[in-house]
mmCIF file of C-alpha atoms in Angstrom:
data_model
loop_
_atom_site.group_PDB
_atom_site.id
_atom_site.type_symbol
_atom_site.label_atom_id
_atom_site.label_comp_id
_atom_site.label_asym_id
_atom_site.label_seq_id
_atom_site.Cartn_x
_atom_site.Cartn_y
_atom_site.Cartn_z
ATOM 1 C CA UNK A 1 -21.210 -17.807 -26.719
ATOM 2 C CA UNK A 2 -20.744 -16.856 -23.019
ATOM 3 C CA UNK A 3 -23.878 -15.682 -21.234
ATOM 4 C CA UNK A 4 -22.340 -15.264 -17.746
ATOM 5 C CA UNK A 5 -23.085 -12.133 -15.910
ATOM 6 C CA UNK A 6 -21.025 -9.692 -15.770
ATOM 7 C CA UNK A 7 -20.563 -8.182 -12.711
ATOM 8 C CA UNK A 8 -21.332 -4.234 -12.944
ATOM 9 C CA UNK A 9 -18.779 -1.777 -11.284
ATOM 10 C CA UNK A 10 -18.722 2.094 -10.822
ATOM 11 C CA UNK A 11 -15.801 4.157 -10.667
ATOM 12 C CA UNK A 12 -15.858 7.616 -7.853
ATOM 13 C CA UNK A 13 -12.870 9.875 -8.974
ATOM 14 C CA UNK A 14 -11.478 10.732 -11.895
ATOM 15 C CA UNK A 15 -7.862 12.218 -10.727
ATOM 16 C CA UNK A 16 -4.597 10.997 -11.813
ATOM 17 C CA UNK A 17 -5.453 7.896 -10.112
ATOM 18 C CA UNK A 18 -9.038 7.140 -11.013
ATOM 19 C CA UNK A 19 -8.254 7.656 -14.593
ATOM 20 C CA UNK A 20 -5.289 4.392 -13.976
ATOM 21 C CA UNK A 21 -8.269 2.884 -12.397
ATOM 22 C CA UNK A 22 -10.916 3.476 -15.507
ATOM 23 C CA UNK A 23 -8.367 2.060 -17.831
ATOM 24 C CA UNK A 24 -8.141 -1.154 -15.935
ATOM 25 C CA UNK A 25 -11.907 -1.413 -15.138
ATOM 26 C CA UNK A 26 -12.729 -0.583 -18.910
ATOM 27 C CA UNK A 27 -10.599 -3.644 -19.710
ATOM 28 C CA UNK A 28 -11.463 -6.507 -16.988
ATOM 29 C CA UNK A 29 -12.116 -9.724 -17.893
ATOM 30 C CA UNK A 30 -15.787 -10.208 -16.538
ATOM 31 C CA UNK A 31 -16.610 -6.580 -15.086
ATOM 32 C CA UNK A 32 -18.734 -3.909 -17.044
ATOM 33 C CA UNK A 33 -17.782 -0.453 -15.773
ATOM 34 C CA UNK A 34 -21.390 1.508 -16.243
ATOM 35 C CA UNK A 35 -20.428 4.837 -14.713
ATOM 36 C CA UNK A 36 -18.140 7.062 -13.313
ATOM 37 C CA UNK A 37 -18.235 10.061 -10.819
ATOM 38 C CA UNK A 38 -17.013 13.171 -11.076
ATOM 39 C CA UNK A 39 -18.560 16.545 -10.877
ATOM 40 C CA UNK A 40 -16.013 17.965 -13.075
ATOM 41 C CA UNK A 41 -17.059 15.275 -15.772
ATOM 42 C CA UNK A 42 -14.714 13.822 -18.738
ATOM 43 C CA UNK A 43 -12.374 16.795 -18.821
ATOM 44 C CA UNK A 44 -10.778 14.334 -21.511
ATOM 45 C CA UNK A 45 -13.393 12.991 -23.750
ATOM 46 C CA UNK A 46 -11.693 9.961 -23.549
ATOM 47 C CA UNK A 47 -13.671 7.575 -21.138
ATOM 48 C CA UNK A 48 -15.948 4.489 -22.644
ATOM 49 C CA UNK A 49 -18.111 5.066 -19.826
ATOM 50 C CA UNK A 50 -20.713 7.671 -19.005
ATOM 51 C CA UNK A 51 -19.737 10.140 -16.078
ATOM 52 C CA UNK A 52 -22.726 11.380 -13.628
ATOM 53 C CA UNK A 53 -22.173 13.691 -10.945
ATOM 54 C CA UNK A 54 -23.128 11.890 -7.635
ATOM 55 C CA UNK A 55 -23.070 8.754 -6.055
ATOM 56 C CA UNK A 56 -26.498 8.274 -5.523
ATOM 57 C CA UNK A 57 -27.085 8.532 -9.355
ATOM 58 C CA UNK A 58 -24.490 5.872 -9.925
ATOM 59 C CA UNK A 59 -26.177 3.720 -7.247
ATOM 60 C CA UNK A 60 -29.568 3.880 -9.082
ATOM 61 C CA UNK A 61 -27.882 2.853 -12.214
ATOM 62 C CA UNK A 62 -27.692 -0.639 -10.307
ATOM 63 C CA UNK A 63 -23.785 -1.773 -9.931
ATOM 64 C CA UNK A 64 -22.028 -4.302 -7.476
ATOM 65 C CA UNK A 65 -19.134 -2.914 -6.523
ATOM 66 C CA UNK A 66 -17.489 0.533 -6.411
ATOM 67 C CA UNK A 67 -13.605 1.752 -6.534
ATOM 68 C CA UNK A 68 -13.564 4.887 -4.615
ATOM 69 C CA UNK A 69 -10.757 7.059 -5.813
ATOM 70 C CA UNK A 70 -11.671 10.258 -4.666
ATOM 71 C CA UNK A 71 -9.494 12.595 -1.811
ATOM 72 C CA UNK A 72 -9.044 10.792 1.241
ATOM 73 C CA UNK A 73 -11.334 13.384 3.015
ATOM 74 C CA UNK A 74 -14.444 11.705 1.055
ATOM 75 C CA UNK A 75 -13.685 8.026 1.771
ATOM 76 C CA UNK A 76 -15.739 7.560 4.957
ATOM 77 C CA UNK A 77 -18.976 9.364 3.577
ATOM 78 C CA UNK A 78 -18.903 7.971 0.524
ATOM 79 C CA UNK A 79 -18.067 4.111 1.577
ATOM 80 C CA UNK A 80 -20.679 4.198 4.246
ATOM 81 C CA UNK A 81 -23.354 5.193 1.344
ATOM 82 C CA UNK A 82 -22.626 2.241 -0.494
ATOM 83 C CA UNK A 83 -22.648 0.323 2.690
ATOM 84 C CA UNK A 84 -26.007 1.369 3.485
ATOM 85 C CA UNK A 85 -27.246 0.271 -0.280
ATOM 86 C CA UNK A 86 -25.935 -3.069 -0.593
ATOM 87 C CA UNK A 87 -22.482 -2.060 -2.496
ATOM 88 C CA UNK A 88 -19.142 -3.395 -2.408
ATOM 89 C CA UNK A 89 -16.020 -1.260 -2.326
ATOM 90 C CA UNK A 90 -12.604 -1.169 -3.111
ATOM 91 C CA UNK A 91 -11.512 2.126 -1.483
ATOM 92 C CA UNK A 92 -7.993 3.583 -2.347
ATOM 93 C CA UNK A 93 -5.152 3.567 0.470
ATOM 94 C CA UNK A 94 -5.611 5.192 2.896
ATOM 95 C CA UNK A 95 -8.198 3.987 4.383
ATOM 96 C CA UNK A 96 -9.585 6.860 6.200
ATOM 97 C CA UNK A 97 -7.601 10.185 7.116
ATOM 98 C CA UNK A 98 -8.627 8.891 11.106
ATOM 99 C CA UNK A 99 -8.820 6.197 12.915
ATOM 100 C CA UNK A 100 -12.314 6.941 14.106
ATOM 101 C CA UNK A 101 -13.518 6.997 10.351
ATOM 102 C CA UNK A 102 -11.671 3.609 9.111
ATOM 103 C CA UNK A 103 -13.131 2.101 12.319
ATOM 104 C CA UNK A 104 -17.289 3.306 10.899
ATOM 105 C CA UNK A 105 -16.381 2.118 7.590
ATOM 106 C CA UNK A 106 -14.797 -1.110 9.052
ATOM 107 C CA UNK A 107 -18.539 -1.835 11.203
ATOM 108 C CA UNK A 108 -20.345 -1.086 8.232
ATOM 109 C CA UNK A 109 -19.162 -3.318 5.708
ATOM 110 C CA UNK A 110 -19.056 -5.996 8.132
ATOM 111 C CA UNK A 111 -22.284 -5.235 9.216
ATOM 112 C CA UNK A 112 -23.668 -5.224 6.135
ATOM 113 C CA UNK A 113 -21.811 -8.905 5.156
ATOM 114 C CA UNK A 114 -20.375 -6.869 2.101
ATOM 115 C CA UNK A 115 -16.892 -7.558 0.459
ATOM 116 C CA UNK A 116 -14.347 -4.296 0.692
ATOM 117 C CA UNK A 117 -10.945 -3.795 0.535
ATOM 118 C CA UNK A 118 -8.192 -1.164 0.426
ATOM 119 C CA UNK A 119 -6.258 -0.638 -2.631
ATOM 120 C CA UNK A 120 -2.663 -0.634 -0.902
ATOM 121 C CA UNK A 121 -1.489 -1.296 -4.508
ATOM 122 C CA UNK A 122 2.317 -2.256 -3.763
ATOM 123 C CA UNK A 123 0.800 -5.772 -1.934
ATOM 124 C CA UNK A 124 0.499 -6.985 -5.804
ATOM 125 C CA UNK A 125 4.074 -5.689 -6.960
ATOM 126 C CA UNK A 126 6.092 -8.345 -8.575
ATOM 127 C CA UNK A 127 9.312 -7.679 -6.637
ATOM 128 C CA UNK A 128 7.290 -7.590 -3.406
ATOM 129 C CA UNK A 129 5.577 -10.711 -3.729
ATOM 130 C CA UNK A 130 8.123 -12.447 -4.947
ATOM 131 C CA UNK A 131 10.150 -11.261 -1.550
ATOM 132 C CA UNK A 132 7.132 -12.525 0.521
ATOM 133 C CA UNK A 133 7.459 -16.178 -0.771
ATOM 134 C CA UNK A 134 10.557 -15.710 -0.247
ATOM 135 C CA UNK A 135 11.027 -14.433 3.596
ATOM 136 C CA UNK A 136 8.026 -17.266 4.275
ATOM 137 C CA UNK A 137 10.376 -20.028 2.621
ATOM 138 C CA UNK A 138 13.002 -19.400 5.375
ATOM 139 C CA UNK A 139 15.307 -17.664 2.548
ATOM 140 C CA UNK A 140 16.815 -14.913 4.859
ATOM 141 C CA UNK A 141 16.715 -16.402 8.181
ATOM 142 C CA UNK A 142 15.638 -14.485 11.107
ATOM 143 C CA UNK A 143 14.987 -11.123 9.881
ATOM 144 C CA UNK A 144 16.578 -8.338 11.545
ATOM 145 C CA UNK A 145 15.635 -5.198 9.740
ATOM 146 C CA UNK A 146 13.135 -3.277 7.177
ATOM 147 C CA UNK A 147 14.462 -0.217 5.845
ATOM 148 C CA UNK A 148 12.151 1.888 2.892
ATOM 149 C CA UNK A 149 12.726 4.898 1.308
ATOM 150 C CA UNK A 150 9.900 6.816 -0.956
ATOM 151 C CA UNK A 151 11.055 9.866 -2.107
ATOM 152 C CA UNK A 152 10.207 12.216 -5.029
ATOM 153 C CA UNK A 153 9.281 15.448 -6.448
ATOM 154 C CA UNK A 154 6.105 17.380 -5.023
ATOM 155 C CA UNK A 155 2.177 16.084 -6.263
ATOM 156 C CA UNK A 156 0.545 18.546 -6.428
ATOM 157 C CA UNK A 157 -2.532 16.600 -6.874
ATOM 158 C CA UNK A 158 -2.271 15.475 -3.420
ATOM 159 C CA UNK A 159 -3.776 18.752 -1.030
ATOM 160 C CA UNK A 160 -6.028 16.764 1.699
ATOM 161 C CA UNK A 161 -3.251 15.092 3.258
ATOM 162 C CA UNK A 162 0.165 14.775 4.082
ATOM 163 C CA UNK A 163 3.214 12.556 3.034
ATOM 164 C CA UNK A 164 2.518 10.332 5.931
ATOM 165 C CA UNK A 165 -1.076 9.737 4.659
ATOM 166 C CA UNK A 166 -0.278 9.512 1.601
ATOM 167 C CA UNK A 167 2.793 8.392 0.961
ATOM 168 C CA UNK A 168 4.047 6.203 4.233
ATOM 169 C CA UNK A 169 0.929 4.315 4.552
ATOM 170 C CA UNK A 170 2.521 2.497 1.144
ATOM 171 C CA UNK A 171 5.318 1.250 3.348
ATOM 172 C CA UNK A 172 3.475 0.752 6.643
ATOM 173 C CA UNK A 173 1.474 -1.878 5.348
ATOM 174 C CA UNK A 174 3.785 -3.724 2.918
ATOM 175 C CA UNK A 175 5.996 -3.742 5.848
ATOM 176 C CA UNK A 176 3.344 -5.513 7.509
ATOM 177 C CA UNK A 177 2.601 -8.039 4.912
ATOM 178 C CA UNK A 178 5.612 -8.892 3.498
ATOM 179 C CA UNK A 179 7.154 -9.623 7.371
ATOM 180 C CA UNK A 180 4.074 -10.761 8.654
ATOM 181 C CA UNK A 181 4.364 -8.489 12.019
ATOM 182 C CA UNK A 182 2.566 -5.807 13.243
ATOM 183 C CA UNK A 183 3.973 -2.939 14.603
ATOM 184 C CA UNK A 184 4.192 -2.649 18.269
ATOM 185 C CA UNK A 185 5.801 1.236 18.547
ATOM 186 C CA UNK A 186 7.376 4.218 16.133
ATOM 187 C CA UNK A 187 9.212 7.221 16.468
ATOM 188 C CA UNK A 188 9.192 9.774 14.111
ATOM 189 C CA UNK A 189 10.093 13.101 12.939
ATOM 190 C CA UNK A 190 8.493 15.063 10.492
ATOM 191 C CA UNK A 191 9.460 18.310 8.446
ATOM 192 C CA UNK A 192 7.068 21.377 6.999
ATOM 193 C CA UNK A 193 9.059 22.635 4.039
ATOM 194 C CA UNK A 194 6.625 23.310 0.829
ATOM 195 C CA UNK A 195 4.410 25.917 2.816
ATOM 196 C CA UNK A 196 1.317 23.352 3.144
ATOM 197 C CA UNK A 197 -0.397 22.716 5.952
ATOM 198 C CA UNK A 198 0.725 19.175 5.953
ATOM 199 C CA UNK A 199 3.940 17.634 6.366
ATOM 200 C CA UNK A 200 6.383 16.834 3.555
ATOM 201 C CA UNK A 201 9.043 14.576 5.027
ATOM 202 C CA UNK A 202 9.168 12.268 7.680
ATOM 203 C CA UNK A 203 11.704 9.860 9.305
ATOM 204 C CA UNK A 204 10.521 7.120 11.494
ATOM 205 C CA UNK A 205 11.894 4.059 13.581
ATOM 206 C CA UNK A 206 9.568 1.229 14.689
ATOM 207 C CA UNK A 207 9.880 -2.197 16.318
ATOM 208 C CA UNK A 208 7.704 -5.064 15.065
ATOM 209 C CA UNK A 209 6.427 -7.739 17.182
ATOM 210 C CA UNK A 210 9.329 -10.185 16.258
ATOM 211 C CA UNK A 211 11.711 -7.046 17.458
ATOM 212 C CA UNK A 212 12.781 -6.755 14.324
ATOM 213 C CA UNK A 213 13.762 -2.981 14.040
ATOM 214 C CA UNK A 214 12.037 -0.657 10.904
ATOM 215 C CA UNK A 215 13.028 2.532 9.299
ATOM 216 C CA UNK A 216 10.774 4.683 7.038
ATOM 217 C CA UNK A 217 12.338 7.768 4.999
ATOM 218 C CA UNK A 218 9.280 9.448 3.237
ATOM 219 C CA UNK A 219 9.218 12.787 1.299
ATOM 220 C CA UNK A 220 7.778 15.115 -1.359
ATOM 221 C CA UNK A 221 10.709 17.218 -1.688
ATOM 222 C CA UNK A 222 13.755 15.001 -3.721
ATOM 223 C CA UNK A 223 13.790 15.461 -7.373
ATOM 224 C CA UNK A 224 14.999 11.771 -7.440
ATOM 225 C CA UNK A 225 12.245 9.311 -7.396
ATOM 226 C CA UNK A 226 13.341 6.253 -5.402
ATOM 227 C CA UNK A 227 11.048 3.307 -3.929
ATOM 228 C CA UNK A 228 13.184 1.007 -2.432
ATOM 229 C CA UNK A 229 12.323 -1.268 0.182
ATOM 230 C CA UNK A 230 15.851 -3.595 1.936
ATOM 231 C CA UNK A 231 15.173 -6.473 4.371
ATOM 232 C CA UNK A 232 18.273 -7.723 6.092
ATOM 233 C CA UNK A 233 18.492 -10.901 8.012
ATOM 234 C CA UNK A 234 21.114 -13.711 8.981
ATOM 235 C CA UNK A 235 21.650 -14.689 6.082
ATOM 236 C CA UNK A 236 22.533 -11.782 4.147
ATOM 237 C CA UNK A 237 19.330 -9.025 2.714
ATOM 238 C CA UNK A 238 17.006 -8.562 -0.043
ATOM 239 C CA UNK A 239 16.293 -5.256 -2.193
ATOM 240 C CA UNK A 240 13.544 -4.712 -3.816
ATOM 241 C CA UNK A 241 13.088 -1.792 -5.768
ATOM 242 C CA UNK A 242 9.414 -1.130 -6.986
ATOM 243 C CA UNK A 243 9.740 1.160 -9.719
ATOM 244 C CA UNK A 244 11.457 -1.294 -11.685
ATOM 245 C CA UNK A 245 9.851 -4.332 -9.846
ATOM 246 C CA UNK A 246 13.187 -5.498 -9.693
ATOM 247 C CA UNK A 247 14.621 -8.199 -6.897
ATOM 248 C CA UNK A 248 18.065 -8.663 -6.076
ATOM 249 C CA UNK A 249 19.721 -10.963 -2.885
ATOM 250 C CA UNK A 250 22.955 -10.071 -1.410
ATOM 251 C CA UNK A 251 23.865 -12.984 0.425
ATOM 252 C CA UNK A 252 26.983 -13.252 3.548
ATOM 253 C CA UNK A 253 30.285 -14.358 2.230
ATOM 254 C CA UNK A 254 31.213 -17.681 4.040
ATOM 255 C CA UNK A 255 34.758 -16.864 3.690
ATOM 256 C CA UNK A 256 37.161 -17.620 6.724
ATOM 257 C CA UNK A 257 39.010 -15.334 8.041
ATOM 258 C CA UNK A 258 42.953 -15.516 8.844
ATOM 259 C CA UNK A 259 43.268 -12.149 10.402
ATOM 260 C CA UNK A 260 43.759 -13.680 13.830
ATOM 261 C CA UNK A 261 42.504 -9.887 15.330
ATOM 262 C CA UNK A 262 39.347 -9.575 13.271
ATOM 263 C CA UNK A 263 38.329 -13.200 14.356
ATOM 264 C CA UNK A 264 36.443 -11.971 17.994
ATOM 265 C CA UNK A 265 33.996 -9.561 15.499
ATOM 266 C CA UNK A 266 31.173 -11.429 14.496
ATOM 267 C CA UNK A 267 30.430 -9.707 11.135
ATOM 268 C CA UNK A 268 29.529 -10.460 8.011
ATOM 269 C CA UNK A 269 31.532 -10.515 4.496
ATOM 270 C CA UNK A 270 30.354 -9.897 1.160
ATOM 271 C CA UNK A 271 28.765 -12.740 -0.826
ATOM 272 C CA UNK A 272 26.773 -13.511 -4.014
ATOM 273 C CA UNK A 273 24.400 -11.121 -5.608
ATOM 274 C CA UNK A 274 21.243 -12.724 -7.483
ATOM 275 C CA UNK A 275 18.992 -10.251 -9.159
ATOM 276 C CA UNK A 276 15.850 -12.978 -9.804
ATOM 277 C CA UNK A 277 14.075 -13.006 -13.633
ATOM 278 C CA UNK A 278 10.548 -12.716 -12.013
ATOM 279 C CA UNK A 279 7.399 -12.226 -14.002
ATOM 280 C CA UNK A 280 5.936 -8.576 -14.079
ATOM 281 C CA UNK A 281 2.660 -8.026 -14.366
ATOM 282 C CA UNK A 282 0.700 -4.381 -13.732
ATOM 283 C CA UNK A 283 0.007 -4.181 -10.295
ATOM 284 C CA UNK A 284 -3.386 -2.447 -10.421
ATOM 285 C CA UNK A 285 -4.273 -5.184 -13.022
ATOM 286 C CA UNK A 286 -3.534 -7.693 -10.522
ATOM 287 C CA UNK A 287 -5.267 -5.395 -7.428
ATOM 288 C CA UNK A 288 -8.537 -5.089 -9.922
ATOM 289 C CA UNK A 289 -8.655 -9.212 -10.545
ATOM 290 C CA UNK A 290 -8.037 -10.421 -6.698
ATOM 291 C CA UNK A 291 -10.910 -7.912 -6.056
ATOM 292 C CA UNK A 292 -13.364 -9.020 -8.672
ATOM 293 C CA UNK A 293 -12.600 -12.453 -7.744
ATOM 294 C CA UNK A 294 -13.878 -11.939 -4.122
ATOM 295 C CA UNK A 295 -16.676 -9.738 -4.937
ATOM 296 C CA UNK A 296 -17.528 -13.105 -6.866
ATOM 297 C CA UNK A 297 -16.776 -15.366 -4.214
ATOM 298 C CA UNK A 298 -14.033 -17.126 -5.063
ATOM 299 C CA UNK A 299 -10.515 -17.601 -2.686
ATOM 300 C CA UNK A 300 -9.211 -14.232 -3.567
ATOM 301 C CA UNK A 301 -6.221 -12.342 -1.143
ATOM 302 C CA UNK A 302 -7.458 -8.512 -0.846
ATOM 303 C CA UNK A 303 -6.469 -6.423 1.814
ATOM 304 C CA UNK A 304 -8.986 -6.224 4.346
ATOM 305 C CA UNK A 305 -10.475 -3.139 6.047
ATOM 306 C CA UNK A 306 -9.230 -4.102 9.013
ATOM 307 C CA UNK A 307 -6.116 -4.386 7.788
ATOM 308 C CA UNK A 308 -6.167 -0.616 6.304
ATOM 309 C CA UNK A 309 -7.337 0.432 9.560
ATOM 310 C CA UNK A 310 -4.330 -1.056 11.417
ATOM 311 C CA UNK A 311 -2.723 1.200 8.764
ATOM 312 C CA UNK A 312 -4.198 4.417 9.760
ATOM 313 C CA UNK A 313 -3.682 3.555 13.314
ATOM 314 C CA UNK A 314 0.182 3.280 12.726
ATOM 315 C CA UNK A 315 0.038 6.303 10.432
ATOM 316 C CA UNK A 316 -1.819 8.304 13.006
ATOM 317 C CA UNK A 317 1.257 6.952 15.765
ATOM 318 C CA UNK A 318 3.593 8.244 13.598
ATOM 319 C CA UNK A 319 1.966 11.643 12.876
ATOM 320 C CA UNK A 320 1.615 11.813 17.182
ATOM 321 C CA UNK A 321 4.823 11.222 17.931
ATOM 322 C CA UNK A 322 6.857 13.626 15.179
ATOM 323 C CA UNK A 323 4.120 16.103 17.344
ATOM 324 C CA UNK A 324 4.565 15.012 20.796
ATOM 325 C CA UNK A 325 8.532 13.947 20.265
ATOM 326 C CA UNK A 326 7.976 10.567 22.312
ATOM 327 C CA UNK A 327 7.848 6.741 20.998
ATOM 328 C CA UNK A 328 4.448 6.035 20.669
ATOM 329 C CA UNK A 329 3.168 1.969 21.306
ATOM 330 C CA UNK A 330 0.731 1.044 19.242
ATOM 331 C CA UNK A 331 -2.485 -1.434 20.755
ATOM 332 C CA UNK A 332 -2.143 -5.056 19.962
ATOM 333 C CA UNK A 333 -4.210 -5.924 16.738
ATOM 334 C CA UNK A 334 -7.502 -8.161 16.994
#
């Protein structure tokens, strides 16, 4: 019979989200989820767990961590009460809708020597980390560009923020990750279609540190749902597509060419095309485990708050620039 302890977790939010997040948490291997908030309740009757209506009534219920999956607008009160009462957190992407706000959850958890992380969810996509290994192995050469494109029908679950909040910070920070570069400046445009107060589309250009050059298509308002994400190098350029957590390498042709006049442009040909078996596992599944292994101490690879806070800060460069029309630099992380 094992007597280990199981660690006790609380759920904040029971949207379209929080309810992906109660099915995992109901199911963890070592993790009892006691409660969830939600002052609308179980609209569903389907929960295990019992549903309270604040977070201080979760917090007496005595728990060790807490996924916080409520609007973006809530994150930074919410995170900095389980701060203050000994709590970890896994707090859902973004961040903080400011840069001020990430930054007071950032010295809080830290201050408090607690565990937290940011649930930028497409870090733990097969296709994704497969690509990782695979740009770190030296498979692509020098990299030369990161093109993404997120695009799909209006949620209208989303009403706090924009698609550049929402939606862009997906790509900002996988960009990050999977490259291992920070951003160093963006440009961007953004669009007001829907009648929101927030935008709906945005186009952006960056520069990483390694000069590689980045573009970013984002919007609400495509009835085709697309998440693609295409990394071209010198040696030909890799597309992953995250809906399907599919890979697939397109590699340069080595074929010489006999056209004495095309000989002087340095191009490339068409090669081989490898789509890689890879496994697929659910990427929240994966998100929940790497969390609940370093809320238990062990090597686990979470994303940091200070890593969703360099996230908001590029967000919040791209959101001042579509307003200002300039190229905005960003400050060289810590």
């Amino acid at each position: 019979m094992n007597t280990e302890r199981k660690l006790r977790a609380g759920l904040i939010g029971l949207g379209a989200m929080g309810r992906n997040h109660a099915r995992v948490l109901s199911n963890l291997a070592g993790v009892e989820l006691v409660a969830v908030v939600d002052p609308m309740g179980d609209t569903t009757g389907t929960l295990r767990a019992p549903v309270v209506p604040t977070v201080s009534e979760l917090i007496a219920l005595g728990i060790d961590y807490a996924v916080i999956a409520c609007p973006t607008a809530l994150h930074e009160e919410i995170g900095l009460e389980l701060a203050a009462n000994g709590i970890c957190a896994l707090i859902e992407k973004p961040l903080a809708p400011s840069i001020d706000a990430a930054r007071r959850l950032v010295d809080a958890f830290e201050k408090a020597g607690l565990v937290a992380g940011v649930g930028h969810i497409e870090r733990y996509n097969p296709s994704l980390q497969n690509l990782r290994s695979r740009l770190e192995a030296g498979e692509l050469g020098e990299v030369f560009q990161v093109v993404t494109r997120r695009q799909g029908p209006f949620p209208h679950r989303i009403a706090d923020v924009g698609v550049v909040m929402d939606l862009a910070t997906h790509d900002i920070d996988l960009t990050s990750w999977v490259t291992g570069q920070s951003y160093v400046s963006v440009s961007a445009h953004t669009v007001f279609r829907s009648g929101r107060p927030h935008e709906d589309m945005v186009a952006a250009v960056g520069q990483l540190a390694d000069g590689s050059m980045v573009n970013h298509l984002v919007n609400w308002l495509s009835p085709l749902k697309e998440r693609s994400t295409v990394i071209t190098g010198e040696k030909g350029c890799f597309v992953a597509d995250t809906l399907t957590a599919d890979l697939t390498f397109y590699a340069n042709g080595a074929i010489t060419t006999e056209w004495e006049a095309l000989r002087s442009f340095r191009g490339v040909a068409e090669g081989d095309m490898i789509r890689f078996a890879i496994p697929k596992r659910e990427p929240l599944l994966v998100e929940h485990e790497r969390f609940r292994d370093a809320v238990e101490g062990k090597p686990s690879d979470i994303v940091t708050l200070r890593q969703g806070l360099r996230t908001v800060e590029v967000a919040s460069a791209v959101l001042e620039s579509a307003k200002t029309k300039s190229t905005v630099r960003l400050p060289e992380t810590m």
